[in-house]
Amino acid sequence: MKQYIRVKEYQKRLTKNMLLADVTKELSKDAVDLEEKRTAGSESEKEVVRDVTNYVLAPALNGFVAWVLAESMKQGIKRLYFLARDGYFMYQTAKFYVEELGLPIECKYLYCSRYSIRVPNYHLDTQKALDYITLGGLDITAKKLYKRAGFDREQRRRMYEEKVLPLQKEEQIPRDRLPEIKKVLGENESFMEILQENSCKAFPGYEQYLKQEGLLEDIPMALVDSGWVGSMQKELNLSLQKLGKKEALKGFYWGLYELPQETRRADYFTYFFSPEGEMKRKTSFNNCLFESIFTAPHGMTLRYEERNGEICPVFSEISEERKDRLGLMEETIKQWQKRFFKSVRKAPDLLLEQMGGKDVLTIIERNLEAFMHHPTKAEASAFGEIEFTDDILEYRGNKIATNLNEKELVQNHFIGKLWTKFSGNKEHVRQSAWYEGSAVVYGKHPEYHIFHYSCYKYAMNYRKQMVWRRRYEGN
């Protein structure tokens, strides 16, 4: 499909809603000079990113933030913590709403990551630490496991020399071997000694940062994040509980596939999908692409250190290409919001309720499905180059739409996955974090591949939902 036809589809859906119609029409007027490029199929990558941001991502982001603010007002929440880095654009958007509408809510941005939270806590529960370190993923190696554990270069070298694991450092570890790896690591004195030493060293800075950011204050507060499992909320609550906080933090999420063990369902709120259902949305949605797009123009939080009497986060590096793309998106979203507030004149409560309501959500869903599940070649090419890892640490060089050949695309079909699982075939199957993007860019028959992959996604989400029901509804 030509990109200009796709843009027209996005626009048509948006103009059906009174809240979104005016801003969409204004954007369409400004885009007249691009019509010839769109029609000819020569639109640049930046123009594709701008189009998708204006007609898909900005409405989705604003719908979610409006819902979060509306729910917070209903529940008497006075402070919202937006978690880095998925919460960066959410935070910027929420601040805009709070200022424009004069809402009695304080918005704060919390610099953190699964890594910066888990490493300081490893020494408090080493069995849980080993669970985190040996979690499955798209590609797991000994090097990644040691990095997850918080080991620096010299400590990793020592592990290789001592041959703690019977593996080469870059050798792929099959998922079914991870329980064995966990046992080996847990029984190795050198590994466990370094693990606990690093954790104890990291804990004071982490503890002081939580106090500094006001998380121990006695006011109604909640977290805001993209979601998927909700583990950050549980881990932050455990940390705060150890520091004396009595009231547990609630959390607002774009979507959750499941919840951590031993958590209260009533403390987790979802916008787009929940553990209980929304199977169609889950199948057409791509959480990897979502978090790769809605991320921050700064690196991942690695740890905390004191500078001039203040606890500051230490970041990993990010590429200039990523900064440029995020800068373009940030400016586009800001302009979208300015146009939106210029075109809409409603009471704050009514605006939040309508923008965060089901009518807008239905339009957001359809445009997101088109972009994520059935992207045009221009969209798959523009966004498919984004670097991505599903690990708690970043690694360079992995594109979100991996270059898969026809055989590899078929191996990721539902039947292909079953064959690999039950045939005894130990061949490593390459995967793509955005399979649909890979199918469109590299596949000969994209829709055929996407259909069969959708069957696999549906089955996986159905299985998760059944596990959820047995755990919570069966009690």
XYZ file of C-alpha atoms in Angstrom:
475
model
C 0.000 0.000 0.000
C 1.231 3.471 -0.877
C 1.935 5.674 2.110
C -0.335 8.502 0.954
C -3.311 6.082 0.901
C -2.486 4.923 4.433
C -2.292 8.546 5.653
C -5.747 9.216 4.165
C -7.086 6.207 6.089
C -5.610 7.510 9.340
C -7.111 10.947 8.731
C -10.547 9.569 7.828
C -10.821 7.635 11.100
C -9.668 10.592 13.203
C -12.125 13.056 11.639
C -15.050 10.867 12.739
C -14.475 12.061 16.313
C -15.366 15.644 17.205
C -12.409 16.048 19.583
C -9.879 14.866 17.007
C -11.485 16.220 13.831
C -10.347 19.857 13.990
C -6.707 19.178 14.777
C -6.623 16.513 12.040
C -8.094 18.905 9.466
C -5.545 21.575 10.424
C -2.689 19.101 10.014
C -4.100 18.022 6.649
C -4.082 21.623 5.395
C -0.434 22.050 6.336
C 0.434 18.783 4.607
C -0.877 19.777 1.181
C 2.632 20.504 -0.097
C 3.626 16.898 0.682
C 0.777 15.415 -1.365
C 2.823 15.121 -4.537
C 5.601 13.278 -2.687
C 3.096 10.951 -1.024
C 1.347 10.204 -4.305
C 4.657 9.463 -6.020
C 5.767 7.277 -3.112
C 8.909 9.353 -2.530
C 8.143 10.581 0.967
C 11.291 10.739 3.105
C 11.818 8.701 6.272
C 11.407 11.844 8.407
C 8.111 12.628 6.709
C 6.872 9.086 7.382
C 7.851 9.398 11.062
C 6.077 12.768 11.228
C 2.921 11.365 9.592
C 2.732 8.366 11.919
C 3.388 10.605 14.922
C 0.645 13.064 13.965
C -2.057 10.577 13.018
C -1.283 7.519 15.171
C 1.142 8.119 18.034
C 0.136 11.604 19.258
C -3.600 10.736 19.484
C -2.728 7.451 21.260
C -0.409 9.192 23.726
C -2.925 11.939 24.481
C -5.776 9.474 24.899
C -3.770 7.473 27.424
C -2.580 10.516 29.386
C -6.103 11.983 29.492
C -7.338 8.662 30.902
C -4.550 8.590 33.527
C -5.333 12.136 34.655
C -9.096 11.503 34.739
C -8.609 8.353 36.835
C -6.172 10.147 39.131
C -8.681 12.930 39.751
C -11.382 10.373 40.593
C -9.105 8.531 43.017
C -7.690 11.633 44.685
C -4.116 11.030 43.469
C -1.999 14.130 44.093
C 1.319 13.057 42.557
C 2.179 10.928 39.527
C 5.608 9.388 38.934
C 6.290 8.666 35.261
C 8.895 5.923 35.025
C 11.899 6.336 32.757
C 12.174 5.752 29.917
C 8.789 4.623 28.566
C 7.167 7.371 30.623
C 9.154 10.243 29.091
C 6.622 11.336 26.436
C 3.777 10.520 28.843
C 5.364 12.857 31.400
C 5.829 15.700 28.913
C 2.250 15.308 27.707
C 0.794 15.152 31.226
C 2.659 18.323 32.278
C 1.096 20.120 29.316
C -2.414 19.035 30.361
C -1.842 19.948 34.009
C -0.627 23.443 33.075
C -3.307 24.090 30.435
C -6.195 22.819 32.570
C -4.915 23.866 35.996
C -5.188 20.351 37.433
C -4.269 19.731 41.110
C -1.778 16.988 40.239
C 2.019 17.078 40.491
C 3.885 15.231 37.736
C 7.403 13.912 38.362
C 9.786 11.929 36.190
C 11.523 9.063 37.998
C 14.893 8.039 36.570
C 14.971 4.271 36.911
C 15.161 0.991 35.026
C 14.669 -2.672 35.831
C 18.465 -2.847 36.098
C 18.911 0.161 38.428
C 16.175 -1.164 40.739
C 17.065 -4.851 40.722
C 20.839 -4.729 41.221
C 20.625 -2.861 44.577
C 18.042 -5.388 45.773
C 19.829 -8.583 44.695
C 21.467 -9.072 48.110
C 18.093 -8.926 49.869
C 16.787 -12.050 48.103
C 19.413 -13.975 46.148
C 16.970 -16.608 44.858
C 14.788 -13.910 43.340
C 17.958 -12.325 41.953
C 18.847 -15.586 40.196
C 15.311 -15.738 38.770
C 15.748 -12.290 37.226
C 19.246 -12.993 35.939
C 18.191 -16.197 34.145
C 14.937 -14.943 32.613
C 14.357 -15.969 28.988
C 14.571 -13.552 26.051
C 15.074 -13.222 22.301
C 18.760 -14.160 22.576
C 20.503 -15.056 25.824
C 24.271 -15.508 26.250
C 26.657 -15.923 29.173
C 27.844 -12.349 28.663
C 24.292 -11.035 28.989
C 23.660 -13.061 32.140
C 26.767 -11.639 33.818
C 25.798 -8.116 32.759
C 22.303 -8.624 34.176
C 23.979 -9.600 37.441
C 25.730 -6.214 37.512
C 29.239 -7.539 36.811
C 31.770 -5.127 35.308
C 34.281 -6.063 32.600
C 36.924 -7.311 35.044
C 34.409 -9.368 37.013
C 33.081 -10.932 33.813
C 36.634 -11.796 32.732
C 37.119 -13.599 36.022
C 33.937 -15.625 35.428
C 35.134 -16.656 31.950
C 38.571 -17.644 33.275
C 37.045 -19.706 36.078
C 34.637 -21.268 33.545
C 31.697 -20.804 35.877
C 29.373 -21.558 32.955
C 30.225 -24.281 30.386
C 29.598 -21.810 27.550
C 31.368 -19.387 25.254
C 30.497 -15.816 26.218
C 28.501 -15.152 23.011
C 27.011 -18.645 22.701
C 23.203 -18.725 22.487
C 21.552 -20.384 25.489
C 18.313 -22.298 24.698
C 15.414 -21.359 26.963
C 15.104 -24.923 28.308
C 18.688 -24.766 29.641
C 18.115 -21.697 31.794
C 16.962 -23.637 34.914
C 20.214 -25.612 34.729
C 22.194 -22.355 34.337
C 20.392 -20.864 37.341
C 21.403 -23.849 39.478
C 25.046 -23.620 38.371
C 25.254 -19.900 39.176
C 23.548 -20.315 42.545
C 26.034 -22.980 43.613
C 29.125 -21.036 42.553
C 30.713 -19.213 45.500
C 32.666 -16.708 43.382
C 29.587 -15.665 41.414
C 27.371 -15.290 44.484
C 30.045 -13.382 46.407
C 30.491 -10.793 43.645
C 26.717 -10.572 43.113
C 26.077 -9.669 46.749
C 29.076 -7.348 46.988
C 27.952 -5.322 43.953
C 24.385 -5.178 45.234
C 25.339 -3.936 48.698
C 27.514 -1.260 47.114
C 24.664 -0.037 44.867
C 21.926 0.017 47.539
C 22.740 3.271 49.466
C 22.587 5.486 46.353
C 19.331 3.859 45.252
C 17.821 4.284 48.734
C 18.801 7.952 48.903
C 17.384 8.636 45.434
C 13.963 7.263 46.420
C 13.949 9.465 49.521
C 15.167 12.492 47.589
C 12.355 12.175 45.027
C 9.696 12.182 47.749
C 8.498 8.607 47.425
C 8.357 8.215 51.205
C 6.130 11.269 51.668
C 2.637 10.681 53.019
C 0.509 11.888 50.082
C -1.630 9.921 47.571
C 0.685 8.977 44.689
C 0.858 6.518 41.799
C 3.180 5.308 39.046
C 2.637 5.652 35.287
C 4.328 3.339 32.784
C 3.786 1.361 29.591
C 3.303 -1.871 31.538
C 3.336 -5.481 30.202
C 3.989 -7.221 33.556
C 4.017 -4.485 36.200
C 7.167 -5.745 37.921
C 8.616 -2.261 38.507
C 5.638 -1.355 40.712
C 6.119 -4.466 42.819
C 9.871 -3.947 43.184
C 9.548 -0.260 44.044
C 6.866 -1.075 46.604
C 9.096 -3.718 48.215
C 11.973 -1.228 48.396
C 9.761 1.495 49.870
C 8.250 -0.927 52.348
C 11.740 -1.779 53.621
C 12.337 1.957 54.034
C 9.201 2.352 56.160
C 6.484 3.374 53.688
C 3.116 1.910 54.670
C 0.848 2.837 51.756
C 1.530 0.832 48.570
C 1.905 2.687 45.268
C -0.806 2.181 42.652
C 0.017 2.014 38.951
C -1.557 3.241 35.698
C -0.525 1.333 32.564
C -1.068 1.338 28.829
C -1.511 -2.432 29.049
C -0.748 -5.501 31.155
C -0.437 -9.090 29.944
C -0.078 -10.366 33.503
C 0.839 -9.241 37.020
C 3.684 -10.264 39.322
C 3.001 -12.923 41.918
C 1.773 -11.752 45.323
C 0.345 -8.418 44.147
C -3.108 -6.897 44.569
C -5.097 -6.665 41.331
C -6.860 -3.585 42.702
C -3.583 -1.608 42.638
C -3.087 -2.016 38.863
C -5.131 -0.005 36.327
C -5.020 -0.518 32.544
C -6.058 1.548 29.529
C -5.621 -0.500 26.337
C -5.630 -4.124 27.508
C -5.668 -6.064 30.762
C -4.670 -9.584 31.860
C -8.346 -10.583 31.769
C -9.056 -10.014 28.067
C -8.832 -7.785 24.960
C -7.372 -10.681 22.946
C -7.799 -8.927 19.597
C -5.926 -5.861 20.807
C -3.123 -7.967 22.240
C -2.731 -9.883 18.983
C -2.472 -6.798 16.783
C -0.404 -4.790 19.287
C 3.399 -4.872 19.521
C 4.758 -3.918 22.940
C 8.387 -3.985 21.726
C 7.630 -1.411 19.035
C 5.620 0.692 21.500
C 8.444 0.980 24.019
C 11.026 1.538 21.274
C 9.007 4.503 19.993
C 7.893 5.961 23.322
C 11.285 6.202 24.932
C 13.477 9.028 26.190
C 16.289 10.993 24.484
C 18.627 9.869 27.262
C 20.251 6.539 28.038
C 19.082 3.837 30.387
C 19.552 4.470 34.123
C 22.455 2.301 35.266
C 22.948 3.412 38.873
C 22.860 6.441 41.197
C 25.730 8.549 42.483
C 26.155 11.670 44.581
C 27.137 14.937 42.898
C 27.329 18.178 44.853
C 25.083 16.867 47.598
C 22.427 15.501 45.230
C 21.796 11.903 44.098
C 21.884 11.780 40.299
C 21.264 8.993 37.788
C 24.096 7.613 35.647
C 23.035 6.805 32.082
C 24.129 4.495 29.299
C 24.912 6.088 25.935
C 22.456 6.313 23.051
C 23.079 6.913 19.358
C 22.766 10.288 17.660
C 20.271 8.742 15.217
C 18.018 7.828 18.133
C 18.292 11.310 19.622
C 17.401 12.886 16.269
C 14.351 10.651 15.762
C 13.092 11.266 19.298
C 13.697 14.994 18.922
C 11.573 15.016 15.753
C 8.819 13.078 17.523
C 8.922 15.293 20.606
C 8.563 18.480 18.589
C 5.775 16.956 16.457
C 3.854 15.858 19.568
C 4.237 19.308 21.158
C 2.849 20.982 18.024
C -0.019 18.479 17.915
C -0.943 19.299 21.506
C -0.856 23.049 20.893
C -3.205 22.636 17.932
C -5.431 20.324 19.941
C -5.881 22.740 22.843
C -6.401 25.614 20.418
C -9.255 23.741 18.721
C -10.944 22.324 21.851
C -12.756 24.378 24.447
C -14.264 22.176 27.152
C -14.328 22.016 30.943
C -11.269 20.094 32.240
C -13.260 17.164 33.656
C -15.282 16.778 30.467
C -12.232 17.032 28.205
C -10.314 14.391 30.165
C -13.310 12.076 30.297
C -14.009 12.326 26.564
C -10.379 12.224 25.385
C -9.676 9.249 27.644
C -12.972 7.560 26.784
C -14.032 4.614 24.651
C -14.918 6.534 21.469
C -11.399 7.947 21.114
C -9.918 4.625 22.221
C -11.687 2.785 19.379
C -10.115 5.109 16.798
C -6.708 4.832 18.462
C -6.992 1.040 18.332
C -7.779 0.926 14.608
C -4.948 3.270 13.629
C -2.467 1.460 15.887
C -3.505 -1.888 14.422
C -2.899 -0.626 10.891
C 0.530 0.749 11.786
C 1.784 -2.058 14.050
C 0.136 -5.131 12.554
C -0.134 -4.200 8.869
C 2.495 -1.483 8.271
C 3.193 -0.072 4.840
C 6.657 -0.694 3.461
C 7.535 2.953 4.113
C 6.469 2.625 7.764
C 8.215 -0.717 8.276
C 11.406 0.699 6.760
C 11.325 3.968 8.733
C 10.613 2.414 12.134
C 12.154 -1.011 11.560
C 15.687 0.369 11.822
C 15.206 1.323 15.482
C 17.665 -0.465 17.751
C 15.992 -2.789 20.221
C 16.715 -5.378 22.889
C 14.256 -7.159 25.156
C 16.977 -7.500 27.790
C 17.211 -5.282 30.878
C 20.437 -3.856 29.398
C 20.914 -2.201 26.016
C 22.919 -3.747 23.206
C 23.836 -2.031 19.960
C 23.202 -3.347 16.479
C 19.882 -5.195 16.936
C 17.171 -3.748 14.690
C 13.590 -4.075 15.881
C 12.580 -5.447 12.461
C 15.252 -8.114 12.093
C 16.310 -9.152 8.584
C 14.652 -12.588 8.354
C 14.732 -14.745 5.229
C 11.745 -16.779 4.011
C 12.744 -19.882 5.975
C 13.134 -17.871 9.190
C 9.820 -16.095 8.648
C 8.090 -19.493 8.285
C 9.852 -20.857 11.376
C 8.097 -18.121 13.369
C 4.641 -19.211 12.181
C 2.418 -21.056 14.656
C 3.081 -24.406 12.937
C 6.789 -23.586 12.706
C 6.956 -22.914 16.450
C 5.162 -26.199 17.214
C 7.515 -28.117 14.934
C 10.576 -26.650 16.648
C 9.170 -27.430 20.100
C 8.075 -31.030 19.550
C 10.401 -32.302 16.798
C 13.471 -32.267 19.023
C 15.126 -29.845 16.585
C 17.712 -27.854 18.577
C 18.372 -25.334 15.800
C 18.234 -21.744 17.105
C 15.326 -19.926 15.452
C 16.023 -16.252 14.793
C 13.205 -13.988 15.896
C 12.172 -10.405 15.283
C 10.885 -8.022 17.932
C 8.612 -6.529 15.253
C 7.823 -9.548 13.113
C 5.216 -7.710 11.036
C 7.801 -5.089 10.088
C 10.267 -7.811 9.092
C 7.615 -9.586 7.006
C 6.770 -6.386 5.105
C 10.378 -5.349 4.443
C 11.985 -8.754 3.807
C 9.154 -11.204 3.039
C 7.866 -12.163 -0.415
C 4.299 -12.606 0.868
C 3.940 -10.284 3.903
C 0.224 -10.787 4.608
C 0.606 -14.578 4.456
C 3.394 -14.452 7.044
C 1.536 -11.960 9.239
C -1.599 -14.140 9.277
C 0.295 -17.233 10.434
C 2.311 -15.267 12.974
C -0.944 -13.799 14.308
C -2.131 -17.343 15.048
C 0.999 -17.841 17.150
C 0.521 -14.512 18.978
C -3.113 -15.315 19.688
C -2.206 -18.730 21.087
C 0.509 -17.264 23.316
C -1.771 -14.542 24.655
C -4.577 -17.058 25.203
C -2.226 -19.266 27.211
C -1.168 -16.284 29.354
C -4.810 -15.413 29.923
C -5.635 -18.970 31.033
C -2.686 -18.966 33.443
C -3.945 -15.663 34.812
C -7.469 -16.976 35.316
C -6.263 -20.092 37.092
C -4.096 -17.984 39.388
C -6.564 -15.226 40.283
C -10.085 -16.293 39.406
C -9.605 -19.814 40.673
C -8.795 -18.625 44.206
